[in-house]
Amino acid sequence: MAFLSLLSIVALSVFFHGVTAQTSTTSALPTSTAVVEGLNYLARNAGKKYFGTATDNPELTDTTYTSILENYEMFGQITPGNSMKWDAIEPEPGVFTFTDGDVIAELASSNGMMLRGHNLVWYEQLPSWVTDNNYNATGLTEVIQTHVTTEVAHYKGQPYGQILIHVRHAWDVINEPLNDNGTMREDVFYNTLGTSYIEIALTAARAADPNAKLYINDYNIEYVGEKSTAMQNLIKSLQAADVPIDGVGLESHFIVGEVPTTLVENMQAFADLGIEFAITELDIRMELPETAELLEQQKTDFYTVVNACLSVSQCVGVTVWDWTDKYSWIPSTFPGYGAATPWDDNYQRKPAFDGIAIALEGQSI
Ligand SMILES: *[C@@H]1O[C@H](CO)[C@@H](O)[C@H](O)[C@H]1NC(C)=O
Ligand SMILES: *[C@@H]1O[C@H](CO)[C@@H](O)[C@H](O)[C@H]1NC(C)=O
């Protein structure tokens, strides 16, 4: 046994040495080779409602960026990265600033894209007046109701832009309510109102726009584990109390080579609750620098995630958390990591693009 192990170690080191040598003589990293219609075109062909992306207002001045973003064949759904969050929409009590959010809503509508409102009640990007005013339960209930009602009513099925298409829209009504161990996150909403803040927000959203799909969105609920179980229990308790809830958002911020192996099993558990769900913020980051091997693994990883969505019919679509590395949030949030999206900094499609396309075409990688 000892002899065999030693042999394997020698063989492994030769193998890795060979790969290293090969990589160092190759100057260009691999890129996409797929020749396909756009990803939204493929997603709709595959029976999904959309393939979409997050975007943000500052990058809309980049015309190369917008020329790809506004291609409906490529993206059929848009999520605003920041401009519909509480601090942007209601910076002072009762003072609503919809300007930047409207730009994204009009972009979606004028291109026939679906809009995912993001988000209504979240512990972050919250103006200090919400957290620091020591509202009691009655006061904070009114604050939530005013915020949710006013924002959802504003974006309710409005005929933005020039093309009057009835856009199916969804709201991340509640964002990231759970701790990783499955307990409720202790933020101003929970500490003042307990779990009832979720019902207050969902009920107000349904009343303001009966046609919008109402979601709870979170991370680390993409795989079987205590946080996902806690989310399922939360959904069940809302359903038992007749609180309106239509779906769960699986954020899906993954790391190359570490995509969970229980994606499909976990998705089926949400589907079994009689709700829809979506992959809402997909990116798959790698430790920099990029290498050919990491980019190939990333292709496999994107394939795995999109293929999981295809295998469960209640998965309505996939949204990437922006589509080019140029505008990805990853490098600033996870120092040392990056290259998390299907297009590189120079708008070249990466192998990851092919991984998505191959999955949407129903083929094996
Ligand atoms: C809650 O706060 C409001 C406004 O400060 C106050 O009028 C009301 O009496 C408080 N309610 C309770 C139950 O303390
Ligand atoms: C769960 O996680 C939260 C946040 O990290 C922590 O405050 C809490 O004590 C944990 N609860 C249990 C039961 O471990």
Short mmCIF file of C-alpha atoms and ligand atoms in Angstrom, two decimals:
data_model
loop_
_atom_site.label_atom_id
_atom_site.label_comp_id
_atom_site.label_asym_id
_atom_site.label_seq_id
_atom_site.Cartn_x
_atom_site.Cartn_y
_atom_site.Cartn_z
CA MET A 1 0.00 0.00 0.00
CA ALA A 2 2.77 2.38 0.97
CA PHE A 3 4.49 1.66 -2.32
CA LEU A 4 1.30 2.30 -4.31
CA SER A 5 0.61 5.57 -2.48
CA LEU A 6 4.08 6.76 -3.23
CA LEU A 7 3.58 5.90 -6.90
CA SER A 8 0.29 7.85 -6.98
CA ILE A 9 1.92 10.88 -5.45
CA VAL A 10 4.67 10.78 -8.04
CA ALA A 11 2.10 10.36 -10.82
CA LEU A 12 0.00 13.24 -9.47
CA SER A 13 2.91 15.60 -9.22
CA VAL A 14 3.94 14.77 -12.80
CA PHE A 15 0.36 15.41 -13.90
CA PHE A 16 0.11 18.78 -12.17
CA HIS A 17 3.54 19.74 -13.37
CA GLY A 18 2.43 18.96 -16.93
CA VAL A 19 -0.70 21.09 -16.62
CA THR A 20 1.29 23.97 -15.14
CA ALA A 21 3.80 23.82 -17.95
CA GLN A 22 1.08 23.77 -20.58
CA THR A 23 -0.76 26.72 -19.02
CA SER A 24 2.32 28.86 -18.74
CA THR A 25 3.09 28.47 -22.45
CA THR A 26 -0.46 29.49 -23.41
CA SER A 27 -0.83 33.25 -23.42
CA ALA A 28 -4.55 33.52 -24.15
CA LEU A 29 -7.19 32.17 -21.80
CA PRO A 30 -9.98 30.07 -23.32
CA THR A 31 -13.10 31.87 -24.51
CA SER A 32 -16.55 30.86 -25.69
CA THR A 33 -16.86 28.77 -28.83
CA ALA A 34 -20.64 28.38 -28.81
CA VAL A 35 -22.60 29.74 -31.74
CA VAL A 36 -26.10 30.17 -30.38
CA GLU A 37 -29.08 32.46 -30.25
CA GLY A 38 -29.15 34.49 -27.07
CA LEU A 39 -29.50 32.93 -23.66
CA ASN A 40 -33.05 34.25 -23.14
CA TYR A 41 -34.04 32.81 -26.50
CA LEU A 42 -32.67 29.43 -25.42
CA ALA A 43 -34.26 29.65 -21.96
CA ARG A 44 -37.70 30.36 -23.41
CA ASN A 45 -37.27 27.54 -25.92
CA ALA A 46 -36.50 25.29 -22.97
CA GLY A 47 -39.78 26.24 -21.28
CA LYS A 48 -38.43 28.77 -18.77
CA LYS A 49 -39.92 32.24 -18.45
CA TYR A 50 -36.63 34.09 -18.88
CA PHE A 51 -32.87 34.27 -18.65
CA GLY A 52 -32.14 37.59 -16.99
CA THR A 53 -29.57 39.81 -15.36
CA ALA A 54 -29.12 42.39 -12.67
CA THR A 55 -28.03 45.83 -13.79
CA ASP A 56 -27.36 49.17 -12.15
CA ASN A 57 -27.80 52.80 -13.15
CA PRO A 58 -24.15 53.95 -13.35
CA GLU A 59 -23.21 51.37 -16.00
CA LEU A 60 -26.05 52.39 -18.30
CA THR A 61 -23.86 55.20 -19.68
CA ASP A 62 -21.62 52.49 -21.24
CA THR A 63 -23.06 51.98 -24.72
CA THR A 64 -21.20 48.72 -25.37
CA TYR A 65 -22.75 47.42 -22.17
CA THR A 66 -26.27 48.58 -23.03
CA SER A 67 -26.08 47.22 -26.59
CA ILE A 68 -25.84 43.70 -25.13
CA LEU A 69 -28.06 44.33 -22.09
CA GLU A 70 -30.96 45.55 -24.23
CA ASN A 71 -30.93 42.53 -26.54
CA TYR A 72 -34.11 40.61 -25.68
CA GLU A 73 -32.71 37.46 -27.26
CA MET A 74 -30.01 37.59 -24.59
CA PHE A 75 -31.87 38.89 -21.52
CA GLY A 76 -35.62 38.66 -20.92
CA GLN A 77 -35.63 39.90 -17.35
CA ILE A 78 -33.98 42.69 -15.39
CA THR A 79 -33.33 43.17 -11.67
CA PRO A 80 -32.16 46.59 -10.45
CA GLY A 81 -28.99 46.09 -8.41
CA ASN A 82 -29.54 49.03 -6.08
CA SER A 83 -32.01 51.63 -7.26
CA MET A 84 -35.18 50.08 -5.82
CA LYS A 85 -33.72 49.47 -2.37
CA TRP A 86 -35.11 51.34 0.63
CA ASP A 87 -32.31 53.91 0.92
CA ALA A 88 -32.71 54.83 -2.75
CA ILE A 89 -36.52 54.89 -2.82
CA GLU A 90 -37.48 56.44 0.56
CA PRO A 91 -34.40 58.21 1.95
CA GLU A 92 -36.52 60.31 4.35
CA PRO A 93 -39.85 59.34 5.96
CA GLY A 94 -42.55 59.63 3.31
CA VAL A 95 -40.18 61.14 0.74
CA PHE A 96 -40.05 58.87 -2.31
CA THR A 97 -37.44 59.19 -5.06
CA PHE A 98 -38.26 56.89 -7.95
CA THR A 99 -36.02 58.46 -10.60
CA ASP A 100 -33.28 55.80 -10.84
CA GLY A 101 -35.69 52.92 -10.32
CA ASP A 102 -37.86 54.29 -13.10
CA VAL A 103 -34.88 54.24 -15.49
CA ILE A 104 -34.48 50.49 -14.94
CA ALA A 105 -38.23 49.84 -15.11
CA GLU A 106 -38.48 51.73 -18.39
CA LEU A 107 -35.45 49.89 -19.79
CA ALA A 108 -37.12 46.58 -18.99
CA SER A 109 -40.50 47.58 -20.31
CA SER A 110 -39.31 49.20 -23.53
CA ASN A 111 -37.41 46.01 -24.38
CA GLY A 112 -40.28 43.70 -23.44
CA MET A 113 -38.38 42.32 -20.45
CA MET A 114 -39.78 41.18 -17.15
CA LEU A 115 -38.94 43.20 -14.08
CA ARG A 116 -37.95 41.84 -10.70
CA GLY A 117 -38.40 44.51 -8.04
CA HIS A 118 -35.52 44.29 -5.57
CA ASN A 119 -36.15 44.71 -2.71
CA LEU A 120 -38.72 45.99 -0.21
CA VAL A 121 -37.73 44.93 3.34
CA TRP A 122 -34.07 44.16 4.08
CA TYR A 123 -31.74 44.83 6.98
CA GLU A 124 -29.10 46.48 4.76
CA GLN A 125 -29.12 49.66 2.64
CA LEU A 126 -31.72 50.89 5.05
CA PRO A 127 -31.81 54.63 5.81
CA SER A 128 -30.93 55.49 9.41
CA TRP A 129 -34.37 56.99 10.06
CA VAL A 130 -35.84 53.47 9.91
CA THR A 131 -33.33 51.97 12.33
CA ASP A 132 -32.69 54.88 14.70
CA ASN A 133 -36.16 56.28 15.45
CA ASN A 134 -37.06 53.69 18.09
CA TYR A 135 -40.37 52.97 16.44
CA ASN A 136 -42.71 50.84 18.51
CA ALA A 137 -44.63 47.97 16.90
CA THR A 138 -47.47 50.19 15.70
CA GLY A 139 -45.12 52.80 14.33
CA LEU A 140 -42.87 50.35 12.49
CA THR A 141 -45.87 48.53 11.06
CA GLU A 142 -47.04 51.81 9.52
CA VAL A 143 -43.54 52.54 8.24
CA ILE A 144 -43.40 49.14 6.49
CA GLN A 145 -46.92 49.46 5.12
CA THR A 146 -46.30 52.94 3.73
CA HIS A 147 -42.99 51.91 2.14
CA VAL A 148 -44.25 48.68 0.58
CA THR A 149 -47.60 50.07 -0.55
CA THR A 150 -46.16 53.20 -2.13
CA GLU A 151 -43.30 51.46 -3.93
CA VAL A 152 -45.27 48.48 -5.19
CA ALA A 153 -48.16 50.69 -6.33
CA HIS A 154 -45.72 52.92 -8.19
CA TYR A 155 -44.31 50.02 -10.21
CA LYS A 156 -47.61 48.22 -10.63
CA GLY A 157 -47.93 47.12 -14.25
CA GLN A 158 -47.25 50.61 -15.56
CA PRO A 159 -46.90 50.92 -19.32
CA TYR A 160 -43.34 52.19 -19.20
CA GLY A 161 -41.62 53.26 -22.39
CA GLN A 162 -43.11 52.87 -25.82
CA ILE A 163 -43.92 49.18 -26.07
CA LEU A 164 -47.04 48.33 -24.11
CA ILE A 165 -46.38 44.76 -23.13
CA HIS A 166 -47.94 43.29 -20.04
CA VAL A 167 -44.76 42.58 -18.16
CA ARG A 168 -44.88 39.79 -15.66
CA HIS A 169 -43.18 41.16 -12.62
CA ALA A 170 -42.02 39.85 -9.30
CA TRP A 171 -40.96 41.45 -6.03
CA ASP A 172 -38.35 40.38 -3.57
CA VAL A 173 -40.63 41.54 -0.76
CA ILE A 174 -38.46 40.14 2.01
CA ASN A 175 -34.70 39.91 1.53
CA GLU A 176 -32.36 37.74 3.60
CA PRO A 177 -34.51 37.23 6.73
CA LEU A 178 -32.59 34.21 8.06
CA ASN A 179 -29.29 33.60 9.79
CA ASP A 180 -27.14 30.80 8.38
CA ASN A 181 -28.15 28.56 11.31
CA GLY A 182 -31.81 28.97 10.34
CA THR A 183 -32.88 31.36 13.10
CA MET A 184 -34.52 34.68 12.26
CA ARG A 185 -32.06 37.50 11.69
CA GLU A 186 -32.23 40.02 14.50
CA ASP A 187 -32.69 43.31 12.67
CA VAL A 188 -34.91 46.30 13.47
CA PHE A 189 -37.92 44.59 11.89
CA TYR A 190 -37.63 41.31 13.79
CA ASN A 191 -36.62 42.93 17.05
CA THR A 192 -39.67 45.22 16.97
CA LEU A 193 -42.30 43.01 15.36
CA GLY A 194 -41.09 39.42 15.54
CA THR A 195 -41.80 37.27 12.50
CA SER A 196 -45.02 39.26 11.88
CA TYR A 197 -43.09 41.86 9.87
CA ILE A 198 -42.97 39.32 7.04
CA GLU A 199 -46.73 38.98 6.98
CA ILE A 200 -47.19 42.76 7.21
CA ALA A 201 -44.98 43.34 4.17
CA LEU A 202 -46.37 40.49 2.05
CA THR A 203 -49.96 41.49 2.76
CA ALA A 204 -49.29 45.12 1.85
CA ALA A 205 -47.53 44.08 -1.37
CA ARG A 206 -50.39 41.83 -2.45
CA ALA A 207 -52.94 44.59 -1.84
CA ALA A 208 -50.87 47.11 -3.81
CA ASP A 209 -50.35 44.84 -6.83
CA PRO A 210 -52.39 41.62 -6.91
CA ASN A 211 -50.64 40.47 -10.12
CA ALA A 212 -47.05 40.62 -8.92
CA LYS A 213 -45.35 37.41 -7.82
CA LEU A 214 -44.28 37.88 -4.20
CA TYR A 215 -40.97 36.34 -3.12
CA ILE A 216 -38.70 35.86 -0.15
CA ASN A 217 -35.07 35.91 -1.32
CA ASP A 218 -32.02 34.56 0.53
CA TYR A 219 -28.57 32.98 0.19
CA ASN A 220 -27.26 29.64 1.47
CA ILE A 221 -30.71 28.14 0.93
CA GLU A 222 -29.62 26.64 -2.42
CA TYR A 223 -28.57 23.35 -0.87
CA VAL A 224 -29.96 20.89 1.65
CA GLY A 225 -29.20 22.16 5.12
CA GLU A 226 -30.65 23.85 8.18
CA LYS A 227 -31.07 27.27 6.53
CA SER A 228 -33.00 25.81 3.61
CA THR A 229 -35.13 23.77 6.01
CA ALA A 230 -35.82 26.92 8.02
CA MET A 231 -36.93 28.73 4.84
CA GLN A 232 -39.25 25.84 3.97
CA ASN A 233 -40.71 25.99 7.48
CA LEU A 234 -41.19 29.75 7.16
CA ILE A 235 -43.04 29.26 3.86
CA LYS A 236 -45.24 26.56 5.41
CA SER A 237 -46.15 28.78 8.35
CA LEU A 238 -47.05 31.65 6.01
CA GLN A 239 -49.19 29.32 3.90
CA ALA A 240 -50.91 27.95 7.02
CA ALA A 241 -51.79 31.52 8.03
CA ASP A 242 -53.05 32.39 4.49
CA VAL A 243 -50.33 34.98 4.01
CA PRO A 244 -49.70 35.64 0.30
CA ILE A 245 -46.42 34.05 -0.83
CA ASP A 246 -45.67 32.94 -4.39
CA GLY A 247 -42.01 32.08 -4.51
CA VAL A 248 -38.55 31.76 -3.08
CA GLY A 249 -35.42 33.34 -4.56
CA LEU A 250 -32.28 31.22 -4.41
CA GLU A 251 -29.54 33.82 -4.70
CA SER A 252 -26.77 31.41 -5.77
CA HIS A 253 -23.53 33.32 -5.20
CA PHE A 254 -21.19 30.36 -5.63
CA ILE A 255 -17.44 29.65 -5.75
CA VAL A 256 -15.80 27.82 -8.67
CA GLY A 257 -15.42 24.15 -7.85
CA GLU A 258 -17.72 24.41 -4.83
CA VAL A 259 -21.20 24.36 -6.36
CA PRO A 260 -23.41 22.38 -3.96
CA THR A 261 -24.25 18.82 -4.96
CA THR A 262 -27.80 18.92 -3.56
CA LEU A 263 -29.21 21.69 -5.79
CA VAL A 264 -31.91 19.57 -7.45
CA GLU A 265 -32.99 17.76 -4.29
CA ASN A 266 -33.26 21.11 -2.53
CA MET A 267 -35.21 22.72 -5.40
CA GLN A 268 -37.65 19.81 -5.35
CA ALA A 269 -38.29 20.45 -1.66
CA PHE A 270 -39.35 24.03 -2.48
CA ALA A 271 -41.42 22.85 -5.45
CA ASP A 272 -43.21 20.38 -3.15
CA LEU A 273 -44.51 23.34 -1.12
CA GLY A 274 -46.61 24.37 -4.12
CA ILE A 275 -44.65 27.54 -4.84
CA GLU A 276 -42.39 28.64 -7.68
CA PHE A 277 -38.78 29.60 -7.25
CA ALA A 278 -36.03 31.28 -9.23
CA ILE A 279 -32.27 31.55 -9.28
CA THR A 280 -32.06 35.24 -8.58
CA GLU A 281 -28.43 36.38 -8.21
CA LEU A 282 -26.19 33.79 -9.87
CA ASP A 283 -22.46 34.34 -10.06
CA ILE A 284 -19.58 31.89 -9.57
CA ARG A 285 -16.42 33.58 -8.36
CA MET A 286 -12.86 32.32 -8.48
CA GLU A 287 -9.71 33.18 -6.62
CA LEU A 288 -7.68 35.36 -8.97
CA PRO A 289 -5.76 35.15 -11.20
CA GLU A 290 -7.92 33.44 -13.79
CA THR A 291 -6.45 30.28 -15.26
CA ALA A 292 -7.58 28.04 -18.10
CA GLU A 293 -8.43 25.34 -15.57
CA LEU A 294 -10.55 27.64 -13.41
CA LEU A 295 -12.42 28.95 -16.45
CA GLU A 296 -13.17 25.38 -17.59
CA GLN A 297 -14.38 24.45 -14.10
CA GLN A 298 -16.52 27.60 -14.10
CA LYS A 299 -18.10 26.47 -17.37
CA THR A 300 -19.02 23.15 -15.74
CA ASP A 301 -20.33 24.97 -12.67
CA PHE A 302 -22.60 27.32 -14.63
CA TYR A 303 -23.83 24.29 -16.57
CA THR A 304 -24.63 22.46 -13.33
CA VAL A 305 -26.66 25.33 -11.87
CA VAL A 306 -28.65 26.11 -15.02
CA ASN A 307 -29.22 22.42 -15.66
CA ALA A 308 -30.63 22.07 -12.12
CA CYS A 309 -33.17 24.83 -12.86
CA LEU A 310 -34.13 23.05 -16.08
CA SER A 311 -34.75 19.80 -14.24
CA VAL A 312 -37.44 21.20 -11.91
CA SER A 313 -40.39 22.79 -13.69
CA GLN A 314 -41.23 25.20 -10.83
CA CYS A 315 -37.89 26.95 -11.42
CA VAL A 316 -39.14 29.87 -13.53
CA GLY A 317 -35.82 31.36 -14.61
CA VAL A 318 -32.20 32.25 -13.96
CA THR A 319 -30.85 35.74 -13.26
CA VAL A 320 -27.11 36.44 -13.21
CA TRP A 321 -25.87 39.14 -10.81
CA ASP A 322 -24.71 41.20 -13.73
CA TRP A 323 -23.38 39.52 -16.83
CA THR A 324 -19.90 41.03 -17.30
CA ASP A 325 -16.93 40.94 -14.96
CA LYS A 326 -16.56 44.65 -15.69
CA TYR A 327 -19.50 45.51 -13.44
CA SER A 328 -19.53 42.56 -11.04
CA TRP A 329 -19.80 43.32 -7.30
CA ILE A 330 -17.46 40.46 -6.42
CA PRO A 331 -13.96 42.06 -6.46
CA SER A 332 -14.95 44.83 -4.07
CA THR A 333 -16.89 42.55 -1.73
CA PHE A 334 -14.62 39.47 -1.77
CA PRO A 335 -11.03 40.76 -2.09
CA GLY A 336 -8.85 38.41 -4.13
CA TYR A 337 -11.86 36.94 -5.93
CA GLY A 338 -13.44 37.90 -9.24
CA ALA A 339 -14.19 36.78 -12.81
CA ALA A 340 -17.57 35.55 -11.56
CA THR A 341 -19.77 36.21 -14.60
CA PRO A 342 -20.17 34.74 -18.13
CA TRP A 343 -18.54 37.68 -19.96
CA ASP A 344 -15.08 39.08 -19.18
CA ASP A 345 -14.06 42.71 -18.59
CA ASN A 346 -13.77 43.30 -22.35
CA TYR A 347 -17.17 41.83 -23.20
CA GLN A 348 -15.67 38.58 -24.52
CA ARG A 349 -17.86 35.58 -23.78
CA LYS A 350 -16.12 33.12 -21.47
CA PRO A 351 -16.39 29.31 -21.36
CA ALA A 352 -19.03 29.93 -18.65
CA PHE A 353 -21.30 31.34 -21.37
CA ASP A 354 -21.03 28.01 -23.19
CA GLY A 355 -21.83 26.13 -19.98
CA ILE A 356 -25.11 28.06 -19.70
CA ALA A 357 -25.93 27.65 -23.40
CA ILE A 358 -25.23 23.90 -23.40
CA ALA A 359 -27.54 23.43 -20.40
CA LEU A 360 -30.31 25.52 -21.98
CA GLU A 361 -30.00 23.51 -25.19
CA GLY A 362 -30.63 20.36 -23.19
CA GLN A 363 -27.25 18.87 -24.00
CA SER A 364 -24.62 17.32 -21.80
CA ILE A 365 -21.34 19.01 -21.12
C1 LIG B 1 -46.28 53.97 19.63
O1 LIG B 1 -45.68 55.19 19.21
C2 LIG B 1 -46.58 56.22 18.87
C3 LIG B 1 -45.83 57.37 18.26
O2 LIG B 1 -44.72 57.72 19.05
C4 LIG B 1 -47.43 56.59 20.10
O3 LIG B 1 -48.36 57.59 19.75
C5 LIG B 1 -48.14 55.36 20.60
O4 LIG B 1 -48.81 55.68 21.79
C6 LIG B 1 -47.16 54.22 20.85
N1 LIG B 1 -47.92 53.02 21.13
C7 LIG B 1 -47.64 52.24 22.14
C8 LIG B 1 -48.51 51.02 22.31
O5 LIG B 1 -46.73 52.46 22.92
C1 LIG B 2 -27.65 31.56 15.13
O1 LIG B 2 -26.87 32.54 14.48
C2 LIG B 2 -27.04 33.85 15.00
C3 LIG B 2 -26.27 34.82 14.10
O2 LIG B 2 -24.98 34.41 13.89
C4 LIG B 2 -26.57 33.89 16.44
O3 LIG B 2 -26.73 35.18 16.98
C5 LIG B 2 -27.40 32.89 17.22
O4 LIG B 2 -26.93 32.83 18.56
C6 LIG B 2 -27.34 31.50 16.62
N1 LIG B 2 -28.29 30.64 17.29
C7 LIG B 2 -28.02 29.39 17.60
C8 LIG B 2 -29.11 28.62 18.27
O5 LIG B 2 -26.94 28.87 17.36
#
